CSV table of C-alpha atoms in Angstrom, one decimal:
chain,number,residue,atom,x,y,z
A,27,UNK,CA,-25.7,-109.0,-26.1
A,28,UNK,CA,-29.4,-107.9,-26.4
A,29,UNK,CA,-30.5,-107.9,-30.1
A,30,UNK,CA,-32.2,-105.0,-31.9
A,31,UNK,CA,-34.8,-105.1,-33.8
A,32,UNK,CA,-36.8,-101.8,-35.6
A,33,UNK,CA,-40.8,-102.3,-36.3
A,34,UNK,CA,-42.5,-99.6,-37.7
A,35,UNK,CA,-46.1,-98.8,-37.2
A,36,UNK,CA,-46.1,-99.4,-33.0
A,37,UNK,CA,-49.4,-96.9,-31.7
A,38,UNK,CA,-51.4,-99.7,-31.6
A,39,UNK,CA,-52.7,-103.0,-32.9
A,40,UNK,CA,-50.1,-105.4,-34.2
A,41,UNK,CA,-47.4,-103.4,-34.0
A,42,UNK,CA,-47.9,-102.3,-30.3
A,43,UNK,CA,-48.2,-105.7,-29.4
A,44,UNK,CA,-45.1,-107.4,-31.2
A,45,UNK,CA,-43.1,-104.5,-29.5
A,46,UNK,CA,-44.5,-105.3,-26.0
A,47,UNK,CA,-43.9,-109.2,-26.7
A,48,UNK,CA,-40.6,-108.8,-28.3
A,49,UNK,CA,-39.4,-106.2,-25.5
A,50,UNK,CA,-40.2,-108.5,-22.8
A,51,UNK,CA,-38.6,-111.7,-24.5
A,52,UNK,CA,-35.1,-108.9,-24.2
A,53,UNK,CA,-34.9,-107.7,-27.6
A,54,UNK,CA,-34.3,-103.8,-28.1
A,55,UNK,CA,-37.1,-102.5,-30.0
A,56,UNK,CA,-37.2,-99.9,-31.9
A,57,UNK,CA,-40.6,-98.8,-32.9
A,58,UNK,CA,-41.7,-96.1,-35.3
A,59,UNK,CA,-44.9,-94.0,-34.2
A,60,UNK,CA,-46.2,-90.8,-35.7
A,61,UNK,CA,-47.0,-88.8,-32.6
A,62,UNK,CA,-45.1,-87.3,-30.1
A,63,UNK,CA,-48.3,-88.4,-27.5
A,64,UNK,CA,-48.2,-92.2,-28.7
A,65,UNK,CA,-44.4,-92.0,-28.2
A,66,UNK,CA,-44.7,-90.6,-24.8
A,67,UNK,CA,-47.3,-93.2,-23.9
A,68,UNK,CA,-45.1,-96.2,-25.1
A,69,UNK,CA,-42.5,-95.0,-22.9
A,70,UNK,CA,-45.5,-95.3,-19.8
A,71,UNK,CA,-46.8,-98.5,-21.0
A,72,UNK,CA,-43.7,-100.6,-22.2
A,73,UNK,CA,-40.6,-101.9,-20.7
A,74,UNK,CA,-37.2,-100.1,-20.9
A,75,UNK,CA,-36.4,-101.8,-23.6
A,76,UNK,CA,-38.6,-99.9,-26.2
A,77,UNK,CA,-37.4,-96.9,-27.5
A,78,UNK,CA,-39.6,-95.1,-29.6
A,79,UNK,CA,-39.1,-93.1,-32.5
A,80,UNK,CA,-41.2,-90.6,-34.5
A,81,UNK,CA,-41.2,-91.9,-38.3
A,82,UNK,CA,-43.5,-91.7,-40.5
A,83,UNK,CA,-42.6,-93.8,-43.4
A,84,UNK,CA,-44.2,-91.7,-46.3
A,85,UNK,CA,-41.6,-88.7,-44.9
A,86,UNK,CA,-38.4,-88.9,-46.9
A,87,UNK,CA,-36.2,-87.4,-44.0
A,88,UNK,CA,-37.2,-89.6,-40.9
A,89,UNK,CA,-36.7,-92.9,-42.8
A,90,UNK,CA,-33.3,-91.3,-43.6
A,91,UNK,CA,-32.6,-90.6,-40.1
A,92,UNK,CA,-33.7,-94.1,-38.9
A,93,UNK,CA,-30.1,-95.5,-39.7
A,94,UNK,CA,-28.4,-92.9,-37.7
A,95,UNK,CA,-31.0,-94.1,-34.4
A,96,UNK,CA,-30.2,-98.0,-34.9
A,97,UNK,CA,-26.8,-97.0,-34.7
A,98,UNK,CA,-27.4,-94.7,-31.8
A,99,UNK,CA,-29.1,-97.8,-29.7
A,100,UNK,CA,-27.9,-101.3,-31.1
A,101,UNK,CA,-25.0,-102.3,-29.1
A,102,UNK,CA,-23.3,-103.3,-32.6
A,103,UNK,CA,-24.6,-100.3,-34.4
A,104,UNK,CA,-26.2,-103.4,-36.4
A,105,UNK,CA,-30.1,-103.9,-36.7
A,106,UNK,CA,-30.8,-107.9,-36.5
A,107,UNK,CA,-34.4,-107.4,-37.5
A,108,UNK,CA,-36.8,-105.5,-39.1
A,109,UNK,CA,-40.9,-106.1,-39.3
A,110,UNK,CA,-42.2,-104.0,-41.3
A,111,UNK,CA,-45.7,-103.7,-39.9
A,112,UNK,CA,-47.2,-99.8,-40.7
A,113,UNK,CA,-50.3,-99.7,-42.9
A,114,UNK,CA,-53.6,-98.1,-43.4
A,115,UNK,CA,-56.5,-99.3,-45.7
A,116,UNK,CA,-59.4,-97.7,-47.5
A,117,UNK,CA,-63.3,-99.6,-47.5
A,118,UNK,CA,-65.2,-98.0,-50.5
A,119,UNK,CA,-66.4,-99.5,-53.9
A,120,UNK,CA,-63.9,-98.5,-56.5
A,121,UNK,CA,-66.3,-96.4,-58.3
A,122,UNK,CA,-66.3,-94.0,-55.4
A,123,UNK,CA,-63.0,-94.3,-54.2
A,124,UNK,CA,-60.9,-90.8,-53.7
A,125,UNK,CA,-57.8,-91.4,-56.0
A,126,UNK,CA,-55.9,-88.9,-53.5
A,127,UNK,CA,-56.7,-91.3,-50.8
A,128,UNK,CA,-55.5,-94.6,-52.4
A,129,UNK,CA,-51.9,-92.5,-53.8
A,130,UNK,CA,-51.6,-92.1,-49.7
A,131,UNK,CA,-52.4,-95.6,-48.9
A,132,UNK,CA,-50.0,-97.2,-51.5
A,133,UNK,CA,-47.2,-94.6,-50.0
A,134,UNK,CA,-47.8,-95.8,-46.5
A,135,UNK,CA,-47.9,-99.4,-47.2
A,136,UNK,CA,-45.8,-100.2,-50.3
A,137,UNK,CA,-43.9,-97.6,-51.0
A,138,UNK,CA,-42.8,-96.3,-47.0
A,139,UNK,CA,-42.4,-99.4,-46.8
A,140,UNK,CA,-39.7,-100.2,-49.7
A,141,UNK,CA,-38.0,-97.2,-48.7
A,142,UNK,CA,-37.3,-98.6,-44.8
A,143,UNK,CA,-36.2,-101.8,-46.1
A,144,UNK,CA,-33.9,-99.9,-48.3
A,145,UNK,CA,-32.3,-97.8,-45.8
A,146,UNK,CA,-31.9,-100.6,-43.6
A,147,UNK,CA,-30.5,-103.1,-45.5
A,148,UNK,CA,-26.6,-102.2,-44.9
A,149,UNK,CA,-27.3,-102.8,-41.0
A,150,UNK,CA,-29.1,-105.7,-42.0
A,151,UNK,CA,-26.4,-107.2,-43.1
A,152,UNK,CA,-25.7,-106.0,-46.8
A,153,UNK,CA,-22.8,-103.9,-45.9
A,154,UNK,CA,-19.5,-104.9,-46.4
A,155,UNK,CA,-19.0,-103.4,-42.6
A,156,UNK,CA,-21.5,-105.9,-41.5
A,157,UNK,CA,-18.5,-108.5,-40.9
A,158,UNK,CA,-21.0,-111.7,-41.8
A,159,UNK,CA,-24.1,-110.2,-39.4
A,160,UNK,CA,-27.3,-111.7,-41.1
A,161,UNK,CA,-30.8,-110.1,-39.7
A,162,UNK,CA,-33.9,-111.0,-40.5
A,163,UNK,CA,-37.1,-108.9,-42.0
A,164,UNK,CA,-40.5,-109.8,-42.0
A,165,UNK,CA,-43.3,-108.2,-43.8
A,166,UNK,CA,-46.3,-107.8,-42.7
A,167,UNK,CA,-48.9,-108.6,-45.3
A,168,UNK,CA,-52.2,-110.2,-44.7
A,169,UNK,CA,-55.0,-113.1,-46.2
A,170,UNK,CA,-55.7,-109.4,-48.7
A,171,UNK,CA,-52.7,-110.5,-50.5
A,172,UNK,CA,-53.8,-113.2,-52.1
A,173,UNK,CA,-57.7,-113.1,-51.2
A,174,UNK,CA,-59.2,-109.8,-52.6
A,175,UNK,CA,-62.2,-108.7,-51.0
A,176,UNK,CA,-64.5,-106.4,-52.4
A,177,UNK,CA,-64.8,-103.0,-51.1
A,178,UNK,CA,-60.7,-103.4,-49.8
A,179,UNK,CA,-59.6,-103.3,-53.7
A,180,UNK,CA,-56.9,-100.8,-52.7
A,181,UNK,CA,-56.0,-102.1,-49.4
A,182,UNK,CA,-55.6,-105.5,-51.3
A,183,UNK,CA,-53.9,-104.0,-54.0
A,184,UNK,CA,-51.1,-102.7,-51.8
A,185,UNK,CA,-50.6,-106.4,-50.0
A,186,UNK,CA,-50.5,-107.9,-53.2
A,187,UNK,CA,-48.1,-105.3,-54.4
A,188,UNK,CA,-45.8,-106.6,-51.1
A,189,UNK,CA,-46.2,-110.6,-51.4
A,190,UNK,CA,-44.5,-110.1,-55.0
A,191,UNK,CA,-41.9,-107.4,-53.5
A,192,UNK,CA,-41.2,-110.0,-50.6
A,193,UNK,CA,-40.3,-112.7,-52.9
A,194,UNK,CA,-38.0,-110.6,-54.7
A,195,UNK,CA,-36.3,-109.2,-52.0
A,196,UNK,CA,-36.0,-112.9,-50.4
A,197,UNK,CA,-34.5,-114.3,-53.4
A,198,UNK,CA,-32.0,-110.9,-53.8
A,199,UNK,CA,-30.9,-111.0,-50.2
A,200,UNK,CA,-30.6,-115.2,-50.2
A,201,UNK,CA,-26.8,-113.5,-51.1
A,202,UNK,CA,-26.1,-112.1,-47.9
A,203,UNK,CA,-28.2,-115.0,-45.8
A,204,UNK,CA,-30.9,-112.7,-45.1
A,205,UNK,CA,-34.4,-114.5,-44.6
A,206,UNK,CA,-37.4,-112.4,-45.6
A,207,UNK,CA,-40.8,-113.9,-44.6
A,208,UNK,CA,-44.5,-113.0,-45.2
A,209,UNK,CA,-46.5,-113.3,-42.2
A,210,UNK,CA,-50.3,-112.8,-43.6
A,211,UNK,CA,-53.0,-112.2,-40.8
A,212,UNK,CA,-56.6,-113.1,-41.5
A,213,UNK,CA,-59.5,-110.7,-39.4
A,214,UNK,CA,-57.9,-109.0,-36.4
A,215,UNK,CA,-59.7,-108.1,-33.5
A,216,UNK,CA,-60.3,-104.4,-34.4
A,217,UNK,CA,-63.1,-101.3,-33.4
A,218,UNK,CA,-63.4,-100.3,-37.1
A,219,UNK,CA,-66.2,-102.5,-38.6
A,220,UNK,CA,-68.2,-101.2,-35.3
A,221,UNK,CA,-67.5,-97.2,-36.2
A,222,UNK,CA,-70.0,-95.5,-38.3
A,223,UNK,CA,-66.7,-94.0,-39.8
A,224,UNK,CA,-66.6,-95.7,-42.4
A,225,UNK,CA,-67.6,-92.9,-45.8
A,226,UNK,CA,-71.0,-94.2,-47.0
A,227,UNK,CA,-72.3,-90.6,-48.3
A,228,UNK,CA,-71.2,-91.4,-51.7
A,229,UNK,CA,-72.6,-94.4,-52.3
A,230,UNK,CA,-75.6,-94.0,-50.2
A,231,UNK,CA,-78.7,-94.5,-52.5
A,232,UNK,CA,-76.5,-96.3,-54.9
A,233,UNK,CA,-76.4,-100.4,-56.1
A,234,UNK,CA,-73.6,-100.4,-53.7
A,235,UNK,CA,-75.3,-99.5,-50.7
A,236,UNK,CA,-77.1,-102.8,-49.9
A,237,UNK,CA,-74.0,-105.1,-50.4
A,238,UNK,CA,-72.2,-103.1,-48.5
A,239,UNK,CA,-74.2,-102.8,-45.5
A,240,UNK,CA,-74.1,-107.2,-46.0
A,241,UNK,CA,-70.6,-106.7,-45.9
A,242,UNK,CA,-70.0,-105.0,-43.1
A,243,UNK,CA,-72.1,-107.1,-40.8
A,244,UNK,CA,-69.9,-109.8,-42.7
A,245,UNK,CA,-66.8,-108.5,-41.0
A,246,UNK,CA,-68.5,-107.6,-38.0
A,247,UNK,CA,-69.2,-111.1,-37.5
A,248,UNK,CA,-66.0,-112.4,-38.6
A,249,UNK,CA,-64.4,-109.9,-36.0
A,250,UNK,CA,-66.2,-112.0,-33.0
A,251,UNK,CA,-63.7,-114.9,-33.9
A,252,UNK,CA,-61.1,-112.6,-34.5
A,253,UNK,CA,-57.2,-113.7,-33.7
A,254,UNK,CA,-55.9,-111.0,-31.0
A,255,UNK,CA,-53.2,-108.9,-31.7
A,256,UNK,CA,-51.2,-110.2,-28.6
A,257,UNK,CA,-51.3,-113.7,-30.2
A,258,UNK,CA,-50.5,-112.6,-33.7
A,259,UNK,CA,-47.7,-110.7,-31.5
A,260,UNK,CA,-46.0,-114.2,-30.0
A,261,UNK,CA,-46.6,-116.3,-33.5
A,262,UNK,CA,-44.1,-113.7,-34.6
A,263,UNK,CA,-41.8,-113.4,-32.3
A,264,UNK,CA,-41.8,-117.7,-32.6
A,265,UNK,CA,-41.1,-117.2,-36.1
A,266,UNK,CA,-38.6,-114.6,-35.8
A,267,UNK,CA,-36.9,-116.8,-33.7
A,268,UNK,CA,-37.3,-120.2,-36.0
A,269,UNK,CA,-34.0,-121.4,-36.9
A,270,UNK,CA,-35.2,-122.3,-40.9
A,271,UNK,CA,-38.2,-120.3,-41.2
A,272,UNK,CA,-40.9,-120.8,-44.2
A,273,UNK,CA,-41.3,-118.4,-46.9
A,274,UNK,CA,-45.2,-117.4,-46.0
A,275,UNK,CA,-47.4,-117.7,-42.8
A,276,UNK,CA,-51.2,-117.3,-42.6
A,277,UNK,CA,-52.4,-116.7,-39.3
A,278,UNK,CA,-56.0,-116.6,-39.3
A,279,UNK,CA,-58.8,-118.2,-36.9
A,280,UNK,CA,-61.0,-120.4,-38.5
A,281,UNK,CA,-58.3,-121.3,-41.2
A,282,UNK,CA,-60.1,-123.9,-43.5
A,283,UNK,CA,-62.9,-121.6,-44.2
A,284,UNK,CA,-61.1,-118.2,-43.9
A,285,UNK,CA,-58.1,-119.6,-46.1
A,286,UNK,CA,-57.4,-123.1,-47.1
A,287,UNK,CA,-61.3,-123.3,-49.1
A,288,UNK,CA,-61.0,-120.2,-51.0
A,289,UNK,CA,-57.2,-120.6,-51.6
A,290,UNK,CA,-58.4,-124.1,-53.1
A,291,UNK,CA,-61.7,-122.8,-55.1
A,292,UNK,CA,-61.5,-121.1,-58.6
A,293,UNK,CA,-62.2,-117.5,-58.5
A,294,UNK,CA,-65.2,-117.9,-59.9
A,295,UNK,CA,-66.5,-120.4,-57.0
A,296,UNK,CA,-64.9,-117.5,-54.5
A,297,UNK,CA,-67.2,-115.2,-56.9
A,298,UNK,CA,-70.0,-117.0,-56.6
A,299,UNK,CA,-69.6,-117.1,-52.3
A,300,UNK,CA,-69.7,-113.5,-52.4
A,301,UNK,CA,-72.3,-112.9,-54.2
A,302,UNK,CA,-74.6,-114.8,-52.3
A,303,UNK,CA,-73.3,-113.9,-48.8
A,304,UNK,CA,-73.3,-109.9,-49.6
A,305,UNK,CA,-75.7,-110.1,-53.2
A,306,UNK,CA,-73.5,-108.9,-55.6
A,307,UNK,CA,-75.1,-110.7,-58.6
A,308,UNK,CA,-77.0,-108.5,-61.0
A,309,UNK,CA,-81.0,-108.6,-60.0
């Protein structure tokens, strides 16, 4: 019997490719996207075993509903995983960062987030009509959890907000033999650093403008040795499928630098780094 699994956040990046790796290892996927386009072109790009579902995660009503689909397209009307992948992020300096924007980025990536997990738990294996099924969850958090970068304060907020939820939830749900595990990605191949999108107008003229501008060509360099999203996409399907799995996994190229050093350093060393790779000591 084909398992199911539900990942939210499926348009593109991550969460496009764990739903095209996990469809074609036989798992039914359920995958959240916001657009009725992205969901027709899923249904074009992915194998048969991808059914795709508009949810956005900050709208009360379709996370309701998602219970009713698993039950609709699991075989067991059981889910026997859920990655919860969906998130957005914000680049300013805090000074001159829009307080609207940062309420809508903790509702997509914290909040959204707790409310999936929570409607899904009973198919997860919480229910006492789950007869003993134990599914798995993974959370999707990133280096941002525990590394804070500047000019991401709210974007690392959020994933700092989630390693502390995860841990939680993990030692809640060790009751019912459901494994919840971090997975933490380091820089991911992305267009975004590239974009002149990013909302300088604010800060332009300002002390932040220089630093800024360092760290950005910072990122944009990073990005060149960048893990794909199709190999971030088969490290988690691996440890979805690991028997005993840990609690936390970074994946990030370029690990000893990009995690193990400043992991190891006291803040103020990490400090120190980043003031002298983007100036952000006082002249």
């Amino acid at each position: 019997m084909k398992k199911t699994i539900l990942i939210t956040g499926t348009s593109s990046g991550i969460g496009y490719s764990i739903a095209k790796e996990f469809s074609e290892a036989n798992y039914k996927v359920i995958a959240t996207i916001r657009k009725v386009k992205d969901a027709e072109r899923l249904k074009k790009e992915l194998n048969e075993n991808v059914y795709p579902i508009i949810c956005d995660v900050t709208n009360p009503e379709q996370v309701n509903d998602l219970a009713r689909y698993v039950k609709e397209i699991s075989l067991n009307g059981l889910l026997d995983g859920l990655i919860n992948n969906a998130a957005i992020e914000i680049v300013s300096p805090i000074e001159f960062q829009d307080l609207e924007d940062t309420r809508t980025l903790f509702e997509t990536n914290l909040f959204g987030l707790m409310h999936v997990t929570q409607t899904l738990l009973p198919l997860l294996g919480t229910s006492s009509k789950a007869n003993k099924h134990t599914g798995r969850i993974i959370n999707v958090s990133s280096v941002g959890g525990v590394l804070s970068l500047p000019f991401l304060s709210a974007y690392a907020t959020t994933k700092h907000a989630l390693e502390g939820y995860s841990h939680s939830l993990r030692r809640e749900l060790s009751l019912f033999g459901i494994k919840v595990i971090i997975l933490a990605p380091g820089a991911i191949k992305s267009k975004i650093w590239e974009k002149d999108q990013l909302d300088k107008k604010s800060y332009n003229g300002s002390r932040y403008e220089q630093p800024f501008k360092s760290f950005k060509k910072m990122m944009v360099k990073a990005e060149k040795n960048a893990a794909s999203s199709a190999s971030i996409a088969k490290f988690t399907l691996k440890i979805f499928e690991t028997s005993s799995p840990k609690v936390r996994y970074t994946f990030t190229p370029g690990r000893f630098f990009n995690w193990t050093l400043p992991s190891i350093l006291p803040h103020k060393g990490v400090d120190f780094i980043f003031n002298k790779v983007i100036s952000l000591s006082k002249k």
